[in-house]
mmCIF file of C-alpha atoms in Angstrom:
data_model
loop_
_atom_site.group_PDB
_atom_site.id
_atom_site.type_symbol
_atom_site.label_atom_id
_atom_site.label_comp_id
_atom_site.label_asym_id
_atom_site.label_seq_id
_atom_site.Cartn_x
_atom_site.Cartn_y
_atom_site.Cartn_z
ATOM 1 C CA MET A 1 144.572 -83.931 -132.581
ATOM 2 C CA ARG A 2 140.998 -85.234 -131.938
ATOM 3 C CA PRO A 3 139.401 -87.967 -133.955
ATOM 4 C CA ALA A 4 138.183 -86.997 -137.427
ATOM 5 C CA PRO A 5 134.816 -85.186 -137.184
ATOM 6 C CA LEU A 6 132.925 -88.074 -138.954
ATOM 7 C CA GLN A 7 134.797 -90.848 -137.665
ATOM 8 C CA GLY A 8 132.286 -93.629 -136.737
ATOM 9 C CA VAL A 9 129.901 -92.626 -139.513
ATOM 10 C CA LYS A 10 129.551 -95.413 -142.037
ATOM 11 C CA VAL A 11 128.483 -94.352 -145.528
ATOM 12 C CA LEU A 12 127.395 -96.781 -148.297
ATOM 13 C CA GLU A 13 127.834 -95.309 -151.875
ATOM 14 C CA ALA A 14 125.828 -96.985 -154.589
ATOM 15 C CA ALA A 15 126.195 -94.180 -157.242
ATOM 16 C CA THR A 16 128.109 -93.555 -160.422
ATOM 17 C CA LEU A 17 129.794 -90.732 -162.130
ATOM 18 C CA PHE A 18 130.061 -87.530 -160.252
ATOM 19 C CA ALA A 19 127.495 -85.821 -157.959
ATOM 20 C CA GLY A 20 126.665 -88.795 -155.570
ATOM 21 C CA PRO A 21 130.229 -90.205 -155.564
ATOM 22 C CA LEU A 22 131.746 -86.687 -154.873
ATOM 23 C CA ALA A 23 129.257 -86.179 -152.025
ATOM 24 C CA ALA A 24 130.553 -89.435 -150.569
ATOM 25 C CA THR A 25 134.175 -88.281 -151.161
ATOM 26 C CA PHE A 26 133.597 -85.032 -149.123
ATOM 27 C CA LEU A 27 132.209 -87.200 -146.222
ATOM 28 C CA GLY A 28 135.239 -89.570 -146.478
ATOM 29 C CA ASP A 29 137.604 -86.798 -146.330
ATOM 30 C CA PHE A 30 136.559 -85.947 -142.795
ATOM 31 C CA GLY A 31 136.695 -89.423 -141.488
ATOM 32 C CA ALA A 32 133.566 -91.246 -142.589
ATOM 33 C CA ASP A 33 133.999 -94.887 -143.407
ATOM 34 C CA VAL A 34 132.852 -94.967 -146.927
ATOM 35 C CA THR A 35 132.267 -98.285 -148.883
ATOM 36 C CA LYS A 36 131.521 -97.715 -152.665
ATOM 37 C CA ILE A 37 129.524 -100.420 -154.417
ATOM 38 C CA GLU A 38 130.206 -100.915 -158.151
ATOM 39 C CA HIS A 39 128.560 -103.420 -160.480
ATOM 40 C CA PRO A 40 130.893 -106.435 -160.830
ATOM 41 C CA ALA A 41 130.823 -106.243 -164.682
ATOM 42 C CA LYS A 42 130.269 -102.526 -165.276
ATOM 43 C CA PRO A 43 132.436 -100.248 -163.034
ATOM 44 C CA ASP A 44 131.645 -96.625 -162.369
ATOM 45 C CA ALA A 45 131.897 -95.000 -165.813
ATOM 46 C CA ALA A 46 133.894 -92.309 -163.930
ATOM 47 C CA ARG A 47 136.834 -94.562 -164.175
ATOM 48 C CA GLY A 48 136.796 -93.976 -167.924
ATOM 49 C CA HIS A 49 136.417 -90.079 -167.937
ATOM 50 C CA GLY A 50 139.322 -87.803 -168.338
ATOM 51 C CA THR A 51 142.933 -88.625 -168.889
ATOM 52 C CA SER A 52 144.363 -92.182 -168.128
ATOM 53 C CA LYS A 53 147.800 -93.572 -167.501
ATOM 54 C CA ASN A 54 148.582 -97.162 -168.314
ATOM 55 C CA GLY A 55 144.874 -97.881 -168.493
ATOM 56 C CA VAL A 56 144.192 -96.297 -165.003
ATOM 57 C CA GLY A 57 141.639 -93.450 -164.982
ATOM 58 C CA LEU A 58 143.282 -90.627 -163.178
ATOM 59 C CA TRP A 59 140.094 -88.607 -162.248
ATOM 60 C CA PHE A 60 138.985 -91.623 -160.205
ATOM 61 C CA LYS A 61 142.081 -91.223 -158.065
ATOM 62 C CA THR A 62 140.547 -88.127 -156.586
ATOM 63 C CA LEU A 63 136.824 -89.312 -156.849
ATOM 64 C CA GLY A 64 137.579 -92.646 -155.240
ATOM 65 C CA ARG A 65 139.826 -91.539 -152.485
ATOM 66 C CA ASN A 66 139.185 -92.501 -148.901
ATOM 67 C CA LYS A 67 136.746 -95.250 -150.106
ATOM 68 C CA ARG A 68 136.822 -99.042 -149.834
ATOM 69 C CA LEU A 69 135.804 -100.449 -153.198
ATOM 70 C CA ALA A 70 133.518 -103.497 -153.370
ATOM 71 C CA THR A 71 131.427 -105.097 -156.185
ATOM 72 C CA LEU A 72 127.641 -106.146 -156.012
ATOM 73 C CA ASP A 73 124.988 -106.532 -158.502
ATOM 74 C CA LEU A 74 122.018 -105.164 -156.526
ATOM 75 C CA SER A 75 119.406 -106.632 -158.815
ATOM 76 C CA GLN A 76 120.750 -110.109 -157.829
ATOM 77 C CA GLY A 77 122.322 -109.487 -154.403
ATOM 78 C CA ARG A 78 119.397 -107.988 -152.571
ATOM 79 C CA GLU A 79 119.912 -109.724 -149.416
ATOM 80 C CA VAL A 80 123.627 -109.053 -149.284
ATOM 81 C CA PHE A 81 122.764 -105.305 -149.959
ATOM 82 C CA LEU A 82 120.222 -105.286 -147.185
ATOM 83 C CA ASP A 83 122.883 -106.632 -144.814
ATOM 84 C CA LEU A 84 125.213 -103.745 -145.879
ATOM 85 C CA VAL A 85 122.328 -101.383 -145.319
ATOM 86 C CA ARG A 86 121.860 -102.455 -141.709
ATOM 87 C CA ALA A 87 125.701 -102.009 -141.110
ATOM 88 C CA ASN A 88 125.766 -98.415 -142.403
ATOM 89 C CA ASP A 89 124.371 -94.956 -141.298
ATOM 90 C CA VAL A 90 124.047 -93.388 -144.667
ATOM 91 C CA LEU A 91 123.234 -94.576 -148.270
ATOM 92 C CA VAL A 92 124.066 -92.436 -151.182
ATOM 93 C CA GLU A 93 122.391 -93.637 -154.380
ATOM 94 C CA ASN A 94 121.701 -92.191 -157.844
ATOM 95 C CA PHE A 95 119.589 -94.861 -159.556
ATOM 96 C CA ARG A 96 116.774 -93.435 -161.857
ATOM 97 C CA PRO A 97 113.569 -93.282 -159.646
ATOM 98 C CA GLY A 98 111.778 -96.446 -159.612
ATOM 99 C CA THR A 99 114.942 -98.566 -160.224
ATOM 100 C CA LEU A 100 115.563 -99.422 -156.487
ATOM 101 C CA GLU A 101 111.823 -100.045 -156.096
ATOM 102 C CA ARG A 102 111.830 -102.577 -158.990
ATOM 103 C CA TRP A 103 114.626 -104.586 -157.160
ATOM 104 C CA GLY A 104 112.563 -104.468 -153.970
ATOM 105 C CA LEU A 105 115.052 -102.075 -152.366
ATOM 106 C CA GLY A 106 112.810 -98.887 -152.201
ATOM 107 C CA PRO A 107 113.142 -96.510 -149.207
ATOM 108 C CA ASP A 108 110.355 -98.248 -147.428
ATOM 109 C CA VAL A 109 112.300 -101.590 -147.482
ATOM 110 C CA LEU A 110 115.659 -100.067 -146.523
ATOM 111 C CA LEU A 111 114.273 -98.083 -143.578
ATOM 112 C CA GLU A 112 112.527 -101.142 -142.400
ATOM 113 C CA ALA A 113 115.887 -102.866 -142.459
ATOM 114 C CA ASN A 114 117.750 -99.925 -140.733
ATOM 115 C CA PRO A 115 115.169 -97.269 -139.247
ATOM 116 C CA ARG A 116 118.175 -95.036 -138.585
ATOM 117 C CA LEU A 117 119.374 -94.990 -142.194
ATOM 118 C CA VAL A 118 119.768 -91.606 -143.855
ATOM 119 C CA ILE A 119 119.062 -92.206 -147.672
ATOM 120 C CA ALA A 120 120.462 -89.623 -150.055
ATOM 121 C CA ARG A 121 118.760 -90.037 -153.373
ATOM 122 C CA VAL A 122 120.646 -87.995 -156.108
ATOM 123 C CA THR A 123 118.980 -87.717 -159.547
ATOM 124 C CA ALA A 124 118.759 -85.308 -162.323
ATOM 125 C CA PHE A 125 115.290 -84.107 -161.911
ATOM 126 C CA GLY A 126 114.149 -85.313 -158.370
ATOM 127 C CA GLN A 127 111.937 -88.228 -157.377
ATOM 128 C CA VAL A 128 108.674 -86.519 -158.475
ATOM 129 C CA GLY A 129 107.381 -84.526 -161.560
ATOM 130 C CA PRO A 130 106.938 -85.218 -165.284
ATOM 131 C CA TRP A 131 110.621 -85.377 -165.800
ATOM 132 C CA SER A 132 111.580 -87.500 -162.804
ATOM 133 C CA ARG A 133 112.192 -90.737 -164.688
ATOM 134 C CA ARG A 134 114.097 -89.279 -167.571
ATOM 135 C CA PRO A 135 117.868 -89.675 -167.886
ATOM 136 C CA GLY A 136 119.869 -86.688 -167.216
ATOM 137 C CA PHE A 137 123.301 -85.403 -166.331
ATOM 138 C CA GLY A 138 124.746 -82.232 -164.960
ATOM 139 C CA SER A 139 124.989 -80.563 -168.377
ATOM 140 C CA LEU A 140 121.264 -80.516 -168.461
ATOM 141 C CA ALA A 141 121.154 -78.803 -165.054
ATOM 142 C CA GLU A 142 123.505 -76.242 -166.231
ATOM 143 C CA ALA A 143 121.216 -75.604 -169.198
ATOM 144 C CA MET A 144 117.838 -75.586 -167.300
ATOM 145 C CA SER A 145 119.034 -73.527 -164.388
ATOM 146 C CA GLY A 146 119.821 -70.471 -166.489
ATOM 147 C CA PHE A 147 123.671 -70.898 -166.062
ATOM 148 C CA ALA A 148 124.348 -71.402 -169.777
ATOM 149 C CA ALA A 149 121.890 -68.742 -170.741
ATOM 150 C CA VAL A 150 123.991 -66.034 -168.944
ATOM 151 C CA THR A 151 127.421 -67.619 -169.868
ATOM 152 C CA GLY A 152 129.282 -66.730 -172.919
ATOM 153 C CA GLU A 153 129.847 -63.737 -175.226
ATOM 154 C CA PRO A 154 126.783 -61.397 -175.867
ATOM 155 C CA ASP A 155 126.753 -62.397 -179.636
ATOM 156 C CA GLY A 156 127.609 -66.192 -179.034
ATOM 157 C CA PRO A 157 125.514 -69.160 -178.003
ATOM 158 C CA PRO A 158 124.719 -70.230 -174.440
ATOM 159 C CA THR A 159 127.969 -71.900 -173.011
ATOM 160 C CA LEU A 160 128.118 -74.927 -170.916
ATOM 161 C CA PRO A 161 131.223 -75.316 -168.584
ATOM 162 C CA PRO A 162 133.893 -77.946 -169.621
ATOM 163 C CA PHE A 163 133.638 -79.684 -166.314
ATOM 164 C CA GLY A 164 131.055 -81.034 -163.909
ATOM 165 C CA LEU A 165 129.860 -77.688 -162.257
ATOM 166 C CA ALA A 166 126.403 -78.734 -161.543
ATOM 167 C CA ASP A 167 127.529 -82.171 -160.235
ATOM 168 C CA GLY A 168 130.119 -80.464 -157.994
ATOM 169 C CA ILE A 169 127.613 -77.966 -156.479
ATOM 170 C CA THR A 170 125.064 -80.903 -155.904
ATOM 171 C CA ALA A 171 127.819 -82.899 -154.310
ATOM 172 C CA LEU A 172 128.340 -80.105 -151.796
ATOM 173 C CA ALA A 173 124.672 -79.746 -151.256
ATOM 174 C CA THR A 174 124.243 -83.493 -150.633
ATOM 175 C CA ALA A 175 127.105 -83.803 -148.218
ATOM 176 C CA TYR A 176 125.459 -80.818 -146.419
ATOM 177 C CA ALA A 177 122.072 -82.445 -146.555
ATOM 178 C CA VAL A 178 123.412 -85.760 -145.095
ATOM 179 C CA LEU A 179 124.993 -83.812 -142.095
ATOM 180 C CA VAL A 180 121.662 -82.078 -141.441
ATOM 181 C CA ALA A 181 119.804 -85.367 -141.580
ATOM 182 C CA LEU A 182 122.379 -87.120 -139.273
ATOM 183 C CA ARG A 183 122.048 -84.214 -136.736
ATOM 184 C CA GLU A 184 118.200 -84.687 -136.833
ATOM 185 C CA ARG A 185 118.802 -88.322 -136.271
ATOM 186 C CA ASP A 186 120.789 -87.492 -133.185
ATOM 187 C CA ARG A 187 117.612 -85.773 -131.827
ATOM 188 C CA SER A 188 114.780 -88.176 -133.100
ATOM 189 C CA GLY A 189 116.647 -91.494 -133.553
ATOM 190 C CA ALA A 190 115.106 -91.919 -137.064
ATOM 191 C CA GLY A 191 116.551 -91.863 -140.434
ATOM 192 C CA GLN A 192 114.949 -90.159 -143.415
ATOM 193 C CA VAL A 193 115.073 -89.840 -147.195
ATOM 194 C CA ILE A 194 116.838 -86.893 -148.942
ATOM 195 C CA ASP A 195 115.419 -85.950 -152.413
ATOM 196 C CA MET A 196 118.335 -84.107 -154.202
ATOM 197 C CA ALA A 197 117.779 -83.019 -157.794
ATOM 198 C CA ILE A 198 120.777 -81.939 -159.633
ATOM 199 C CA ILE A 199 118.744 -79.150 -161.455
ATOM 200 C CA GLU A 200 118.232 -77.286 -158.082
ATOM 201 C CA PRO A 201 121.520 -76.521 -156.234
ATOM 202 C CA ILE A 202 123.025 -74.702 -159.163
ATOM 203 C CA LEU A 203 119.939 -72.646 -159.487
ATOM 204 C CA MET A 204 120.393 -71.330 -156.010
ATOM 205 C CA MET A 205 124.002 -70.357 -156.776
ATOM 206 C CA LEU A 206 122.878 -68.056 -159.556
ATOM 207 C CA GLY A 207 121.662 -65.393 -157.111
ATOM 208 C CA GLY A 208 118.523 -63.228 -157.314
ATOM 209 C CA GLY A 209 117.468 -63.664 -160.888
ATOM 210 C CA ILE A 210 114.153 -65.212 -160.020
ATOM 211 C CA THR A 211 113.220 -62.351 -157.693
ATOM 212 C CA ALA A 212 114.421 -59.765 -160.093
ATOM 213 C CA TYR A 213 112.337 -61.210 -162.952
ATOM 214 C CA GLN A 214 109.255 -61.561 -160.720
ATOM 215 C CA GLN A 215 109.551 -57.940 -159.384
ATOM 216 C CA THR A 216 110.805 -56.121 -162.436
ATOM 217 C CA GLY A 217 110.747 -58.448 -165.314
ATOM 218 C CA TYR A 218 114.472 -58.204 -165.783
ATOM 219 C CA VAL A 219 116.174 -61.216 -167.717
ATOM 220 C CA GLN A 220 119.975 -61.151 -167.445
ATOM 221 C CA PRO A 221 121.698 -61.304 -170.737
ATOM 222 C CA ARG A 222 124.971 -62.902 -171.579
ATOM 223 C CA LEU A 223 127.734 -60.462 -170.956
ATOM 224 C CA GLY A 224 130.867 -62.309 -171.480
ATOM 225 C CA ASN A 225 133.404 -61.699 -168.591
ATOM 226 C CA ARG A 226 131.636 -58.576 -167.658
ATOM 227 C CA SER A 227 128.964 -58.259 -164.783
ATOM 228 C CA SER A 228 125.695 -56.394 -164.587
ATOM 229 C CA ASN A 229 126.385 -55.522 -161.081
ATOM 230 C CA ASN A 230 129.757 -53.813 -161.247
ATOM 231 C CA ALA A 231 132.657 -52.665 -163.465
ATOM 232 C CA PRO A 232 135.493 -52.707 -164.251
ATOM 233 C CA ARG A 233 135.243 -56.499 -164.034
ATOM 234 C CA ASN A 234 136.842 -58.501 -166.883
ATOM 235 C CA VAL A 235 139.807 -60.317 -167.830
ATOM 236 C CA TYR A 236 142.687 -58.282 -169.359
ATOM 237 C CA ARG A 237 145.676 -59.307 -171.394
ATOM 238 C CA THR A 238 149.096 -58.155 -170.051
ATOM 239 C CA GLY A 239 151.942 -56.959 -172.169
ATOM 240 C CA ASP A 240 153.699 -60.191 -172.015
ATOM 241 C CA GLY A 241 150.696 -62.258 -173.278
ATOM 242 C CA ARG A 242 149.406 -63.461 -169.977
ATOM 243 C CA TRP A 243 145.834 -62.804 -168.595
ATOM 244 C CA VAL A 244 144.584 -61.384 -165.368
ATOM 245 C CA ALA A 245 141.093 -60.979 -163.709
ATOM 246 C CA VAL A 246 139.920 -57.723 -162.116
ATOM 247 C CA SER A 247 136.889 -57.357 -159.899
ATOM 248 C CA THR A 248 135.475 -54.216 -158.312
ATOM 249 C CA SER A 249 132.484 -55.597 -156.259
ATOM 250 C CA SER A 250 133.185 -52.795 -153.656
ATOM 251 C CA GLN A 251 133.148 -48.998 -154.405
ATOM 252 C CA SER A 252 136.468 -48.513 -152.526
ATOM 253 C CA ILE A 253 138.260 -51.197 -154.792
ATOM 254 C CA ALA A 254 136.659 -49.534 -157.925
ATOM 255 C CA GLU A 255 138.116 -46.202 -156.915
ATOM 256 C CA ARG A 256 141.571 -47.716 -156.277
ATOM 257 C CA VAL A 257 141.591 -49.498 -159.636
ATOM 258 C CA VAL A 258 140.884 -46.306 -161.723
ATOM 259 C CA THR A 259 143.320 -44.297 -159.799
ATOM 260 C CA LEU A 260 145.966 -46.793 -160.199
ATOM 261 C CA VAL A 261 145.442 -46.875 -164.023
ATOM 262 C CA GLY A 262 145.670 -43.169 -164.347
ATOM 263 C CA ARG A 263 141.939 -42.125 -164.445
ATOM 264 C CA PRO A 264 141.158 -40.726 -160.995
ATOM 265 C CA ASP A 265 138.834 -38.343 -162.861
ATOM 266 C CA LEU A 266 136.299 -41.085 -163.335
ATOM 267 C CA VAL A 267 135.656 -41.272 -159.504
ATOM 268 C CA ALA A 268 134.035 -37.804 -159.844
ATOM 269 C CA GLU A 269 131.568 -39.058 -162.563
ATOM 270 C CA PRO A 270 127.971 -39.117 -161.277
ATOM 271 C CA TRP A 271 127.475 -42.580 -162.540
ATOM 272 C CA PHE A 272 130.539 -43.936 -160.638
ATOM 273 C CA GLY A 273 128.870 -44.157 -157.375
ATOM 274 C CA THR A 274 127.050 -47.631 -157.759
ATOM 275 C CA GLY A 275 128.264 -50.847 -159.214
ATOM 276 C CA ARG A 276 125.124 -51.025 -161.315
ATOM 277 C CA GLU A 277 125.754 -47.627 -163.040
ATOM 278 C CA ARG A 278 129.448 -48.410 -163.426
ATOM 279 C CA ALA A 279 128.507 -51.506 -165.308
ATOM 280 C CA GLU A 280 126.601 -49.456 -167.859
ATOM 281 C CA HIS A 281 129.982 -47.589 -168.576
ATOM 282 C CA ALA A 282 131.920 -50.827 -168.862
ATOM 283 C CA ASP A 283 133.291 -49.934 -172.326
ATOM 284 C CA GLU A 284 135.004 -46.740 -171.037
ATOM 285 C CA LEU A 285 136.241 -48.492 -167.948
ATOM 286 C CA ASP A 286 137.557 -51.580 -169.652
ATOM 287 C CA GLU A 287 139.476 -49.314 -172.098
ATOM 288 C CA ALA A 288 141.120 -47.513 -169.188
ATOM 289 C CA VAL A 289 142.071 -50.637 -167.334
ATOM 290 C CA GLY A 290 142.847 -52.789 -170.323
ATOM 291 C CA SER A 291 145.258 -50.317 -172.005
ATOM 292 C CA TRP A 292 147.063 -49.776 -168.662
ATOM 293 C CA ILE A 293 147.469 -53.570 -168.126
ATOM 294 C CA GLY A 294 148.304 -54.125 -171.726
ATOM 295 C CA GLU A 295 151.478 -52.021 -171.316
ATOM 296 C CA ARG A 296 152.814 -54.034 -168.410
ATOM 297 C CA SER A 297 153.955 -57.478 -167.747
ATOM 298 C CA LEU A 298 152.093 -59.868 -165.453
ATOM 299 C CA ASP A 299 154.555 -59.379 -162.538
ATOM 300 C CA GLU A 300 154.322 -55.510 -163.010
ATOM 301 C CA VAL A 301 150.583 -55.559 -162.887
ATOM 302 C CA MET A 302 150.397 -57.902 -159.871
ATOM 303 C CA LEU A 303 152.853 -55.794 -157.957
ATOM 304 C CA ALA A 304 151.185 -52.480 -158.788
ATOM 305 C CA PHE A 305 147.662 -53.900 -157.813
ATOM 306 C CA GLU A 306 149.086 -55.255 -154.523
ATOM 307 C CA LYS A 307 150.576 -51.965 -153.564
ATOM 308 C CA ALA A 308 147.159 -50.232 -154.466
ATOM 309 C CA GLU A 309 145.323 -52.813 -152.481
ATOM 310 C CA ALA A 310 143.104 -53.488 -155.543
ATOM 311 C CA ALA A 311 141.738 -56.919 -156.396
ATOM 312 C CA VAL A 312 143.493 -58.901 -159.090
ATOM 313 C CA GLY A 313 144.392 -62.372 -159.960
ATOM 314 C CA PRO A 314 146.243 -64.318 -162.526
ATOM 315 C CA VAL A 315 144.236 -66.502 -164.977
ATOM 316 C CA HIS A 316 145.781 -69.847 -164.228
ATOM 317 C CA ASP A 317 145.783 -73.152 -166.178
ATOM 318 C CA ILE A 318 146.958 -76.199 -164.395
ATOM 319 C CA ARG A 319 150.543 -75.376 -164.761
ATOM 320 C CA GLY A 320 149.869 -72.069 -162.825
ATOM 321 C CA ILE A 321 147.869 -73.636 -160.182
ATOM 322 C CA VAL A 322 150.433 -76.254 -159.098
ATOM 323 C CA THR A 323 153.175 -73.477 -158.928
ATOM 324 C CA ASP A 324 151.136 -70.795 -157.330
ATOM 325 C CA PRO A 325 152.659 -69.575 -154.009
ATOM 326 C CA GLN A 326 149.232 -68.978 -152.444
ATOM 327 C CA TYR A 327 148.010 -72.390 -153.071
ATOM 328 C CA ALA A 328 151.311 -73.825 -151.825
ATOM 329 C CA ALA A 329 150.792 -71.772 -148.595
ATOM 330 C CA LEU A 330 147.327 -73.344 -148.043
ATOM 331 C CA ASN A 331 148.675 -76.860 -149.044
ATOM 332 C CA THR A 332 145.886 -77.066 -151.627
ATOM 333 C CA ILE A 333 147.641 -79.540 -153.718
ATOM 334 C CA VAL A 334 148.963 -82.715 -151.902
ATOM 335 C CA GLU A 335 150.746 -85.820 -152.934
ATOM 336 C CA VAL A 336 149.174 -89.285 -151.993
ATOM 337 C CA ASP A 337 151.141 -92.444 -152.458
ATOM 338 C CA ASP A 338 149.392 -94.864 -154.932
ATOM 339 C CA PRO A 339 150.462 -98.346 -155.390
ATOM 340 C CA GLU A 340 148.466 -98.867 -158.571
ATOM 341 C CA LEU A 341 150.382 -96.041 -160.352
ATOM 342 C CA GLY A 342 153.666 -96.860 -158.562
ATOM 343 C CA GLY A 343 154.333 -93.694 -156.831
ATOM 344 C CA PRO A 344 152.938 -90.269 -155.546
ATOM 345 C CA VAL A 345 149.746 -88.912 -157.145
ATOM 346 C CA GLN A 346 148.912 -85.080 -156.864
ATOM 347 C CA MET A 347 145.352 -83.991 -156.248
ATOM 348 C CA GLN A 348 143.232 -81.278 -154.510
ATOM 349 C CA ASN A 349 143.351 -81.436 -150.772
ATOM 350 C CA VAL A 350 140.320 -81.588 -148.506
ATOM 351 C CA LEU A 351 137.943 -78.633 -148.968
ATOM 352 C CA PHE A 352 138.751 -76.679 -145.701
ATOM 353 C CA ARG A 353 141.023 -76.620 -142.715
ATOM 354 C CA LEU A 354 139.787 -77.462 -139.132
ATOM 355 C CA SER A 355 142.178 -76.389 -136.486
ATOM 356 C CA GLU A 356 141.414 -79.342 -134.047
ATOM 357 C CA SER A 357 140.000 -82.095 -136.131
ATOM 358 C CA PRO A 358 141.236 -81.797 -139.735
ATOM 359 C CA GLY A 359 140.318 -83.964 -142.674
ATOM 360 C CA SER A 360 142.898 -86.008 -144.555
ATOM 361 C CA ILE A 361 143.453 -88.009 -147.676
ATOM 362 C CA ARG A 362 144.292 -91.506 -146.458
ATOM 363 C CA TRP A 363 144.589 -93.239 -149.913
ATOM 364 C CA ALA A 364 143.717 -92.557 -153.514
ATOM 365 C CA GLY A 365 140.960 -94.291 -155.665
ATOM 366 C CA ARG A 366 141.590 -98.047 -155.596
ATOM 367 C CA PRO A 367 141.097 -100.600 -158.380
ATOM 368 C CA HIS A 368 137.677 -101.987 -159.139
ATOM 369 C CA GLY A 369 136.542 -104.401 -156.320
ATOM 370 C CA ALA A 370 139.672 -104.098 -154.313
ATOM 371 C CA ASP A 371 137.966 -104.470 -150.927
ATOM 372 C CA THR A 372 135.031 -106.706 -151.861
ATOM 373 C CA ASP A 373 136.086 -109.653 -149.735
ATOM 374 C CA ASP A 374 136.873 -107.518 -146.633
ATOM 375 C CA VAL A 375 133.715 -105.561 -146.900
ATOM 376 C CA LEU A 376 131.447 -108.540 -147.206
ATOM 377 C CA ALA A 377 133.275 -110.553 -144.548
ATOM 378 C CA GLU A 378 132.339 -107.740 -142.129
ATOM 379 C CA ILE A 379 128.698 -108.651 -142.501
ATOM 380 C CA GLY A 380 129.096 -112.372 -142.228
ATOM 381 C CA VAL A 381 129.708 -113.559 -145.613
ATOM 382 C CA THR A 382 131.875 -116.547 -145.429
ATOM 383 C CA PRO A 383 134.647 -117.546 -147.994
ATOM 384 C CA ASP A 384 132.487 -120.366 -149.310
ATOM 385 C CA GLN A 385 129.598 -117.851 -149.819
ATOM 386 C CA LEU A 386 131.919 -115.403 -151.635
ATOM 387 C CA ALA A 387 132.959 -118.057 -154.008
ATOM 388 C CA ALA A 388 129.338 -118.878 -154.813
ATOM 389 C CA LEU A 389 128.549 -115.179 -155.252
ATOM 390 C CA ARG A 390 131.462 -114.725 -157.647
ATOM 391 C CA GLU A 391 130.387 -117.992 -159.651
ATOM 392 C CA ARG A 392 126.870 -116.559 -160.100
ATOM 393 C CA GLY A 393 128.329 -112.922 -161.181
ATOM 394 C CA VAL A 394 126.716 -111.258 -158.070
ATOM 395 C CA ILE A 395 130.098 -109.903 -156.955
#
């Protein structure tokens, strides 16, 4: 096997919660040397999110994987931070606009210290505009982007996801932007600043709504689990109380589904020829598909759809995910040994498989400040200086 694709790329993460840290996780999964900086007295709040065991936050085991963990108060340790910047290729930060500048660590200063530095600035609303300095999180992006407005039942309220959807999409976009900027640096020799606003990437994922509105005035309503682009498309309850999702994005699949459920006559209807027109007859199609599925067990439904080459999937909770044979075949869930928890920890594997230079999870998220001494020793901080910095509360 070749070296990991990002081996040799050094990433400094000065970010909290989810979008910025997760972007650094994606880079670390494929070999980047990621050093996460946390405040010495106020660790990343992500450590306290979600379920914990024996006082150890379990979500952080995934979010902090493949990272060395060091502490530094940037407001007091400016020179130490600049030395770290000089030793790294990428900085991922998510301070509110103006904060780094107030500490004398704005992009101009950072790029003077390291002209090859790629700076990814991840904020709720971006670096410019009337909202740029407001506090914000992914939930606001899910609201402002239109996601919440189209999510939920028709007669219900707009619905936010119960997890960091906008943060996750932004993390992917940030990792992509970093790789683009590094590629440009290969050509020009110069670093640059990435302005990543969490309100933007999720908007791109929502499809052609802006164009449709500009061209026709169409505003997509809430449709529950239905789609305005095809039908049948919904979740249906099986006879044994389980749920399956059915999608018919292609015409051939739609024809196979209605034939399977005993309604081949629907294929001949003049409205059946396009997904948009089928969506206008969703009540009739849902009745046909739902009644057929409701008379059969989950296993019977899955087998029949497989034989018919029609698209269906079980609605899993975590228990279904960790026992699903397809995820098992893909090695989607892996175990990572973790000394802090005293045994193996299960988590999602890296995002994709490369045949010649795969990514890997080398260790799970570590305790707060676990690598501070080693990280700072690499930039020339002596043991006596470490002691002095600790005495002052800088690390």
